[in-house]
Amino acid sequence: MSEREWWRDAIVYQLYVRSFGDANGDGAGDLEGIILRLDHLGELGVDAVWLTPCYPSPQHDHGYDVADYFDIEPVYGTLDTFDHLVAAAHDRGIRVLMDVVPNHCSDQHEWFQAALRAPKGSRERDRFWFRNGRGVDGGLPPNNWRAVFGGPAWSRVTEPDGSPGQWYLHTFTPWQPDFNWHHPDVVDHFDRMLTFWFDRGVDGFRVDAVTVVGKHSDLPDAPPSEEGTPETDVWAHNPYTVFWPSAHDHWRHWRALIDEYERTHPGRQLVTVSEAYTAKRPDLLLRYVQPDQFHQSFCFDLMLSPWVAAMIREAVASVIDVLVPAGAALAWTLNNHDTQRSITRYGRADAATPASWTGNNLVYTDAPVDLEVGTRRARAMIAFAAALPGTLYLYQGEELGLPEVLDIPDERREDPIFLRTQGREIGRDGCRVPLPWTSSPAHAYGFSSADVEPWLPQPEGWGRYAIGPEHDSEASMLALYQRTLRMRKQLDPEALLEWVPLDVDVDDVIAFRRGHVLVILNVGSAPVVLPADLVGDTETLLTSWAGGRFDGTLYADACVWLRTLSPPLVQHRSR
Ligand code: NOJ
């Protein structure tokens, strides 16, 4: 029996709870709605699900503003429903990950409410970052830090006696006050929280926004960022919080707690995956996946890469070259609830230009979109990514081929990014639109048990993406996902990636081998005839296009898997 941990090469499906399935007919998804649709996940062959935050929350940031870390949001269900979900998923062999938000809570959290009532300098205030303001009467924020979602990173409170008071720090929005991790209560709170959910059978956590958890304790002004830096990117240039080293002490503490939990609960194998955007800096990524910190950290550069062969290859190779020799796990993803959907990104007129790299998943160009091109590329990319060593995280709806919904009316948009930038940034609502389950518009295309208007509007014709007659076709995106994920399970998980140099006259083709499987991706806009000595003696396992036939010429924007008979080539490091 292999000792390999399950999470080293799993398929994890991200459930955006609010938009997956609505069982109680109120227009928002819920836990029961997930339980009723578990068959879909079983048929896809996922090993685990990751639930976006489903704790009680005023939903200013759709759950990433947690009011109580020890309960379930009433709109989504109860602790009982949650226990049923865990049991139903486990019955099918599907593990359950939750989402933990350590940097901040909701301003409705009882600790923050207590801090507002308590005096300056109190223990209650010290669990957050309260400071006096600058300028006459303290009317200016304590420093110049900017919030990720627009505006200053500080808000002023009114003291209990009605006078204008101190300011508190919020890296994201005023509804999300940052915790002060130097305070022992904060450390203890999260120890209790992790244990509480592990005791309910949870198999791990996705850990939110880890790069901003540490702060320079003097909170100095950040240096000015370059002229023209987009509003949602200014925060990323603040060296006094982003990648501040003190956070790593907390991750070590968490890992010790988790290791101890596993030791005292034989048979449990827990995982944490951290959300750290490290834009072309695998050395920074490596800091999070030290053996005494997180088990995994998303490798986001592949998701953010333009449709350019050299950049895609570099996004993979640079991470593998740093993480694999260190024994660290890999976690690939192409979509999530914060990022424009891949079909839309790849369909942008500028997608194949290196200049479209922003390194930031919140910053996009508004070049026109060709969904046909985007779909072809997204198909090729999932085939490519599914063959990489490591874990693959999917985001709900990508298997249906959903595009980003770009034309949600302003008055229906809910993302705080849109609201806090007064609409200058479009925000993330477009990748969170409730899933279509039926082709007919009744019951919000099958999303809801009632004929309600869902929390975000679904565009007309959304039903064309639903599971149903359309997806019975072998040509559908869903069929491709099912084939690809099935095929992926046949790869040898231990097989390393070996880049294959190609003797072709174009720069648009990338090839690698894993064991006896040769994977070739053509990101160019013209078909490429592949060398006969490479593809001659092979059997076709998978094609990103429908039909599955491959005659040695690889179409534009396409990927193929071939079984080779020759022994694996060189070492996995090729550069
Ligand atoms: C990252 C989460 O993925 C995003 O949805 C959220 O708004 C921020 N962190 C703040 O928690």
XYZ file of C-alpha atoms and ligand atoms in Angstrom:
586
model
C 0.000 0.000 0.000
C 1.287 3.432 -0.915
C 1.997 5.826 1.942
C 1.321 8.782 -0.338
C -1.000 11.352 1.231
C -4.334 11.630 -0.612
C -4.001 15.367 -1.114
C -0.763 15.198 -3.090
C -2.578 14.431 -6.345
C -6.263 14.881 -5.626
C -9.001 16.587 -7.617
C -10.645 19.200 -5.394
C -13.851 20.953 -6.449
C -14.489 24.443 -5.097
C -18.100 24.913 -4.059
C -19.175 28.540 -3.971
C -21.975 27.750 -1.545
C -24.162 30.738 -2.416
C -24.331 29.790 -6.086
C -24.327 25.981 -6.322
C -27.880 24.889 -5.475
C -30.773 26.414 -3.549
C -32.907 23.841 -1.719
C -35.036 26.207 0.364
C -36.136 28.411 -2.508
C -34.845 31.770 -1.234
C -32.640 32.503 -4.243
C -29.321 31.796 -2.475
C -27.543 28.448 -2.486
C -27.395 26.358 0.691
C -25.893 23.208 2.166
C -28.961 21.080 1.481
C -28.736 22.206 -2.154
C -25.227 20.724 -2.214
C -26.326 17.451 -0.608
C -29.010 17.055 -3.302
C -26.485 17.524 -6.071
C -23.629 15.337 -4.821
C -24.211 12.912 -7.705
C -22.779 15.465 -10.091
C -19.560 15.588 -8.082
C -19.441 11.816 -7.824
C -19.766 11.537 -11.608
C -16.954 14.001 -12.111
C -14.748 11.882 -9.888
C -13.692 14.570 -7.433
C -11.777 13.497 -4.329
C -12.704 16.468 -2.168
C -14.756 19.629 -2.068
C -13.752 23.008 -0.664
C -16.674 25.009 0.689
C -16.314 28.792 0.567
C -17.083 30.322 3.994
C -20.501 29.230 5.228
C -20.294 30.708 8.735
C -22.755 33.310 9.997
C -21.936 36.502 8.148
C -23.598 39.754 7.117
C -22.306 38.846 3.619
C -20.640 42.164 2.866
C -17.902 40.062 1.296
C -20.075 36.993 0.820
C -18.869 35.052 3.807
C -15.297 36.344 3.958
C -16.622 38.610 6.711
C -17.182 35.989 9.415
C -19.342 36.926 12.408
C -19.019 33.580 14.202
C -16.412 30.946 13.374
C -18.266 28.202 15.261
C -21.636 28.054 13.496
C -23.341 27.900 10.102
C -24.915 30.858 8.296
C -28.701 30.413 8.799
C -29.362 31.131 5.098
C -27.197 28.076 4.300
C -28.462 25.706 7.010
C -27.547 24.612 10.511
C -24.762 22.654 12.141
C -26.979 19.594 11.651
C -27.226 20.191 7.913
C -23.479 20.622 7.864
C -22.979 17.283 9.636
C -25.288 15.634 7.080
C -23.309 17.128 4.261
C -20.021 15.837 5.670
C -21.536 12.370 6.180
C -23.107 12.284 2.700
C -19.872 13.393 1.071
C -17.787 10.908 3.067
C -20.211 8.125 2.095
C -19.239 8.811 -1.496
C -15.550 8.956 -0.710
C -15.483 12.748 -1.072
C -13.546 14.679 1.572
C -14.656 18.089 2.816
C -12.495 21.182 3.209
C -13.712 24.420 4.734
C -12.393 27.936 4.298
C -10.746 29.706 7.244
C -10.336 33.485 7.276
C -7.538 34.382 9.741
C -6.723 37.955 8.726
C -10.026 39.572 9.608
C -13.543 38.938 10.831
C -16.818 40.774 10.331
C -17.447 44.066 12.087
C -20.449 42.210 13.531
C -18.208 39.650 15.274
C -18.815 39.846 19.050
C -15.161 40.728 19.692
C -15.281 43.736 17.401
C -18.569 44.882 18.850
C -17.016 44.571 22.327
C -13.988 46.547 21.117
C -16.245 49.379 19.980
C -17.807 49.537 23.428
C -14.469 49.272 25.279
C -12.082 52.160 26.002
C -8.824 52.949 24.207
C -5.986 50.665 25.223
C -8.330 47.910 26.439
C -7.746 44.198 25.911
C -10.842 44.190 23.660
C -9.358 46.827 21.340
C -5.989 45.154 21.364
C -7.380 42.094 19.564
C -7.596 44.381 16.501
C -5.460 47.270 15.247
C -6.920 50.394 16.861
C -4.768 53.547 16.631
C -5.200 57.265 17.161
C -5.513 59.288 13.982
C -3.013 61.823 12.706
C -3.507 65.544 12.110
C -5.607 68.005 14.028
C -7.984 66.139 16.372
C -6.803 62.800 14.976
C -8.958 63.330 11.909
C -6.560 61.663 9.469
C -5.884 57.914 9.192
C -2.900 56.643 11.230
C -0.953 55.814 8.058
C -1.307 55.836 4.272
C -2.158 52.160 3.719
C -4.739 51.415 1.037
C -7.407 48.731 1.242
C -7.382 45.887 -1.298
C -10.919 46.674 -2.401
C -10.463 50.442 -2.715
C -10.190 53.412 -0.379
C -8.045 53.788 2.764
C -7.287 50.742 4.948
C -8.568 52.622 8.022
C -11.968 53.668 9.316
C -12.727 55.913 12.251
C -15.056 54.855 15.043
C -17.308 56.870 17.257
C -16.398 56.393 20.920
C -19.100 55.210 23.359
C -19.476 58.816 24.597
C -20.336 59.975 21.068
C -16.995 61.701 20.329
C -14.992 61.024 17.133
C -12.615 58.283 18.117
C -9.783 55.969 17.132
C -9.252 54.310 13.777
C -9.125 50.576 13.044
C -7.216 48.774 10.328
C -9.004 46.775 7.606
C -6.940 45.375 4.769
C -10.042 44.668 2.648
C -13.184 46.669 3.562
C -14.433 48.553 6.640
C -16.734 45.588 7.278
C -13.637 43.365 7.800
C -11.461 44.556 10.727
C -8.007 42.939 10.815
C -7.134 40.752 13.780
C -3.999 41.531 15.758
C -2.183 38.212 15.711
C 0.205 39.354 18.441
C -2.702 38.976 20.857
C -2.906 35.537 22.554
C -6.732 35.545 22.389
C -6.541 35.568 18.590
C -4.133 32.639 18.505
C -6.296 30.704 20.923
C -9.502 31.510 18.989
C -8.189 29.913 15.820
C -6.800 26.887 17.671
C -10.270 26.275 19.021
C -11.866 26.899 15.667
C -9.697 24.440 13.722
C -10.256 21.773 16.349
C -14.013 22.406 16.469
C -14.395 21.645 12.743
C -11.891 18.767 12.706
C -14.002 17.221 15.463
C -17.018 17.466 13.121
C -15.168 15.464 10.480
C -13.742 18.233 8.312
C -10.687 17.086 6.360
C -8.885 20.386 6.012
C -8.983 24.071 5.234
C -8.295 26.492 2.464
C -6.650 29.407 4.262
C -7.623 32.886 3.127
C -5.326 35.813 2.356
C -2.274 34.494 4.221
C 0.081 37.076 2.705
C -1.387 39.973 4.715
C -1.708 38.330 8.119
C 1.613 39.681 9.405
C 2.134 43.435 10.004
C 5.053 45.622 11.044
C 4.001 46.448 14.599
C 4.773 50.188 14.171
C 2.533 50.355 11.094
C 4.812 52.769 9.178
C 3.659 54.563 6.013
C 4.049 52.447 2.886
C 6.275 53.835 0.120
C 4.272 55.364 -2.741
C 3.447 52.929 -5.541
C 4.185 53.754 -9.140
C 1.984 56.218 -10.958
C -0.817 54.409 -12.782
C -0.915 51.376 -10.447
C -4.524 50.097 -10.552
C -6.561 50.815 -7.447
C -6.875 47.119 -6.551
C -3.104 46.624 -6.893
C -1.762 49.450 -4.702
C -2.018 47.381 -1.489
C 0.221 44.694 -3.011
C 3.163 47.110 -2.891
C 2.953 47.628 0.851
C 6.103 45.980 2.258
C 4.934 46.409 5.868
C 2.190 43.825 5.622
C 2.479 41.850 2.385
C 4.721 38.810 3.053
C 5.580 40.190 6.508
C 7.508 37.317 8.139
C 5.779 37.146 11.538
C 2.807 35.334 9.985
C 4.941 32.241 9.459
C 5.169 31.698 13.219
C 1.401 31.273 13.244
C 1.402 28.813 10.342
C 4.034 26.763 12.186
C 1.821 26.802 15.233
C -1.165 25.620 13.159
C 0.836 22.833 11.566
C 1.960 21.612 14.975
C -1.679 21.571 16.091
C -2.733 19.666 12.961
C 0.105 17.156 13.192
C -0.812 16.551 16.809
C -4.487 16.131 15.871
C -3.549 13.506 13.300
C -1.342 11.749 15.806
C -4.157 11.535 18.341
C -6.812 10.637 15.711
C -5.375 7.726 13.743
C -6.787 7.460 10.235
C -7.319 11.184 9.812
C -5.222 12.841 7.113
C -5.757 16.599 7.135
C -4.716 19.228 4.648
C -4.310 22.981 4.514
C -3.935 24.955 1.302
C -2.952 28.570 1.510
C -4.069 31.371 -0.733
C -0.903 33.328 -1.516
C -0.527 35.208 -4.790
C 3.235 35.296 -5.320
C 3.446 36.582 -8.941
C 6.441 34.863 -10.564
C 8.198 34.423 -7.211
C 8.267 30.676 -6.489
C 10.793 31.432 -3.745
C 8.006 33.266 -1.893
C 5.582 30.423 -2.559
C 8.084 28.010 -1.066
C 7.978 29.885 2.245
C 4.383 28.741 2.732
C 4.905 25.066 1.911
C 7.747 24.371 4.269
C 7.224 20.969 5.921
C 6.195 22.729 9.142
C 3.665 25.092 7.548
C 0.936 24.568 4.931
C 0.570 21.261 3.115
C -0.052 23.134 -0.133
C -0.278 26.631 -1.529
C -2.039 27.449 -4.804
C 0.332 27.834 -7.748
C -1.512 30.800 -9.275
C 0.939 31.815 -11.992
C -0.465 29.236 -14.401
C -3.984 30.608 -13.931
C -2.759 34.154 -14.517
C -0.553 33.360 -17.500
C -1.394 34.873 -20.884
C -1.924 32.416 -23.753
C 1.778 32.443 -24.612
C 3.713 29.170 -24.725
C 6.905 30.451 -23.089
C 4.953 32.025 -20.238
C 2.768 28.974 -19.625
C 5.826 26.755 -19.597
C 7.647 29.110 -17.242
C 4.632 29.314 -14.903
C 4.826 25.545 -14.515
C 8.575 24.975 -14.703
C 9.586 27.727 -12.305
C 7.283 26.385 -9.603
C 8.193 22.741 -10.145
C 11.907 23.518 -10.112
C 11.636 25.206 -6.722
C 8.921 23.185 -4.968
C 9.563 19.611 -6.060
C 13.212 19.355 -4.920
C 12.035 20.692 -1.538
C 9.496 17.855 -1.325
C 6.628 20.374 -1.411
C 3.264 19.546 -2.962
C 1.865 21.313 -6.027
C -1.645 22.762 -6.245
C -2.776 23.916 -9.704
C -5.900 25.841 -10.475
C -7.341 27.627 -13.485
C -10.367 29.316 -11.945
C -11.743 30.526 -8.644
C -14.401 32.819 -7.206
C -12.119 35.881 -7.378
C -10.931 35.562 -10.961
C -12.569 36.059 -14.361
C -13.519 32.690 -15.776
C -10.897 31.120 -18.006
C -13.093 30.994 -21.119
C -13.475 34.762 -21.001
C -9.841 35.424 -20.106
C -8.531 33.216 -22.896
C -11.036 34.685 -25.337
C -9.827 38.270 -24.848
C -8.360 39.824 -27.988
C -5.106 40.485 -26.075
C -4.905 37.089 -24.322
C -2.026 35.899 -26.518
C 0.186 38.904 -25.815
C 2.747 38.844 -22.988
C 1.650 42.365 -21.996
C -1.704 41.045 -20.791
C 0.059 39.563 -17.711
C -1.018 41.592 -14.679
C 0.109 39.249 -11.912
C -3.061 40.235 -10.078
C -6.276 38.274 -10.415
C -8.361 41.371 -9.700
C -6.991 43.432 -12.593
C -8.258 42.851 -16.154
C -8.181 44.472 -19.516
C -11.507 45.021 -21.207
C -10.382 43.838 -24.642
C -13.264 42.271 -26.620
C -13.976 38.600 -25.958
C -14.388 35.806 -28.519
C -16.021 32.976 -26.561
C -15.409 30.423 -29.274
C -11.656 30.994 -29.125
C -11.809 31.164 -25.317
C -13.643 27.859 -25.106
C -11.160 26.120 -27.396
C -8.276 27.392 -25.279
C -9.946 26.562 -21.973
C -10.486 23.006 -23.252
C -6.828 22.726 -24.204
C -5.716 24.167 -20.878
C -7.716 21.803 -18.676
C -6.276 18.857 -20.609
C -2.782 20.301 -20.102
C -3.233 21.163 -16.412
C -4.850 17.839 -15.550
C -1.698 16.043 -16.624
C 0.591 18.011 -14.315
C 1.878 16.337 -11.174
C 0.137 17.580 -8.027
C -3.387 18.449 -6.966
C -5.889 20.070 -9.299
C -8.454 22.505 -7.901
C -11.572 23.096 -10.031
C -14.061 25.900 -9.556
C -17.755 25.096 -9.900
C -19.117 25.779 -13.352
C -15.861 25.507 -15.265
C -16.828 21.921 -16.110
C -19.976 23.333 -17.738
C -17.996 25.801 -19.818
C -19.460 28.866 -18.119
C -18.086 32.200 -19.298
C -17.764 35.260 -17.066
C -21.033 37.189 -17.010
C -19.825 40.671 -17.915
C -23.101 42.540 -18.251
C -24.669 42.234 -14.807
C -26.599 45.501 -14.309
C -24.829 47.871 -11.896
C -27.751 47.917 -9.501
C -27.558 44.125 -9.118
C -23.816 43.959 -8.481
C -22.888 42.994 -4.916
C -19.125 42.663 -4.885
C -17.553 45.111 -2.416
C -14.854 45.786 -5.014
C -17.502 47.280 -7.309
C -19.165 49.149 -4.456
C -15.979 50.452 -2.814
C -14.455 51.691 -6.090
C -17.749 53.298 -7.141
C -17.835 50.974 -10.117
C -14.347 51.835 -11.402
C -13.482 48.157 -10.931
C -16.088 45.718 -12.201
C -15.440 43.168 -9.423
C -16.075 39.458 -9.209
C -19.832 38.973 -9.430
C -19.494 37.693 -12.994
C -17.843 34.427 -11.948
C -20.303 33.849 -9.086
C -23.593 33.720 -10.992
C -25.721 30.767 -9.785
C -25.187 27.585 -11.764
C -27.699 26.442 -14.374
C -28.924 22.880 -13.816
C -31.704 22.701 -16.435
C -32.102 24.172 -19.888
C -35.476 25.743 -19.090
C -35.459 29.061 -17.190
C -37.994 27.815 -14.628
C -36.698 27.745 -11.053
C -33.677 29.841 -12.017
C -32.561 27.226 -14.542
C -32.955 24.508 -11.943
C -30.708 26.290 -9.430
C -33.580 26.814 -7.011
C -36.452 24.718 -5.683
C -38.749 27.706 -6.268
C -39.428 30.121 -9.090
C -37.375 32.902 -7.527
C -34.995 35.523 -8.815
C -31.551 34.287 -7.687
C -29.260 36.576 -5.680
C -27.303 37.424 -8.834
C -29.158 37.505 -12.139
C -28.510 34.689 -14.600
C -28.202 35.851 -18.199
C -30.802 34.859 -20.766
C -30.007 31.514 -22.312
C -27.902 30.422 -19.274
C -29.622 27.039 -19.635
C -27.506 26.235 -22.664
C -24.696 25.393 -20.255
C -26.829 23.182 -18.015
C -26.202 19.510 -17.502
C -28.769 17.864 -19.695
C -29.300 17.118 -23.350
C -26.536 19.520 -24.434
C -24.026 17.874 -22.181
C -24.934 14.393 -23.259
C -22.969 15.206 -26.367
C -19.471 13.850 -26.468
C -18.403 17.309 -27.685
C -19.533 19.118 -24.552
C -17.224 20.683 -21.991
C -18.616 18.387 -19.320
C -17.822 15.306 -21.372
C -14.278 16.613 -21.855
C -13.886 17.187 -18.101
C -15.177 13.705 -17.332
C -12.844 12.092 -19.860
C -9.894 14.164 -18.733
C -10.363 13.560 -15.035
C -10.852 9.823 -15.629
C -7.694 9.715 -17.686
C -5.813 11.693 -15.046
C -6.551 8.976 -12.508
C -4.596 6.566 -14.669
C -1.427 8.620 -14.502
C 1.237 7.347 -12.175
C 1.075 9.901 -9.327
C 4.753 9.405 -8.622
C 5.776 10.126 -12.221
C 7.697 13.379 -12.488
C 7.292 15.868 -15.274
C 9.933 15.781 -17.987
C 9.967 18.552 -20.557
C 10.316 17.313 -24.116
C 12.310 19.529 -26.472
C 10.484 19.788 -29.795
C 12.050 19.961 -33.157
C 9.357 22.103 -34.742
C 9.615 25.408 -36.432
C 7.308 27.359 -34.118
C 7.465 28.636 -30.550
C 3.867 27.857 -29.761
C 4.129 24.223 -28.747
C 4.907 22.848 -25.272
C 5.402 19.165 -24.567
C 6.096 17.135 -21.482
C 6.029 13.530 -20.407
C 4.820 11.892 -17.274
C 5.782 8.279 -17.268
C 4.477 6.848 -20.503
C 2.136 9.714 -21.260
C 3.236 12.463 -23.630
C 1.238 15.709 -23.414
C 1.466 18.303 -26.178
C -0.154 21.736 -26.158
C -0.331 24.065 -29.162
C -1.224 27.611 -28.145
C -0.635 28.984 -31.633
C -3.327 30.000 -34.071
C -2.159 27.550 -36.759
C -2.015 23.732 -36.769
C 1.430 22.230 -36.243
C 2.737 19.055 -37.859
C 4.546 17.186 -35.089
C 7.756 15.230 -35.736
C 6.995 11.632 -36.706
C 9.740 10.278 -34.433
C 7.898 11.803 -31.485
C 4.303 10.923 -32.209
C 4.675 8.057 -34.682
C 4.670 5.122 -32.336
C 1.941 6.257 -29.972
C -1.661 5.651 -29.044
C -4.030 8.631 -28.597
C -5.424 8.765 -25.056
C -7.157 12.142 -24.961
C -7.774 15.111 -27.207
C -9.090 18.500 -26.123
C -11.267 18.594 -29.234
C -14.250 16.377 -29.862
C -13.866 13.219 -31.866
C -10.623 12.047 -30.290
C -8.809 11.479 -33.594
C -5.209 12.605 -33.954
C -3.145 12.085 -37.085
C 0.110 13.794 -36.169
C -1.043 17.366 -36.800
C -2.012 19.265 -33.668
C -4.768 21.813 -34.205
C -4.503 25.429 -33.098
C -5.369 25.943 -29.398
C -5.418 22.242 -28.683
C -3.884 19.628 -26.422
C -3.355 15.907 -26.892
C -2.256 13.055 -24.596
C -0.414 10.172 -26.246
C 0.758 6.905 -24.781
C 4.348 6.343 -25.769
C 6.056 2.998 -25.833
C 9.563 4.303 -25.331
C 10.949 4.629 -21.781
C 10.694 7.971 -19.980
C 13.235 10.528 -21.114
C 15.586 12.726 -19.119
C 15.382 14.130 -15.586
C 12.359 16.270 -14.779
C 14.511 19.401 -14.566
C 15.216 20.476 -18.109
C 16.446 24.036 -17.820
C -9.582 36.194 -0.678
C -10.928 35.583 -0.954
O -10.793 34.568 -1.897
C -11.821 36.710 -1.425
O -13.020 36.251 -1.960
C -12.033 37.639 -0.267
O -12.781 38.750 -0.710
C -10.705 38.122 0.309
N -9.719 37.095 0.446
C -10.921 38.723 1.676
O -11.210 37.726 2.600
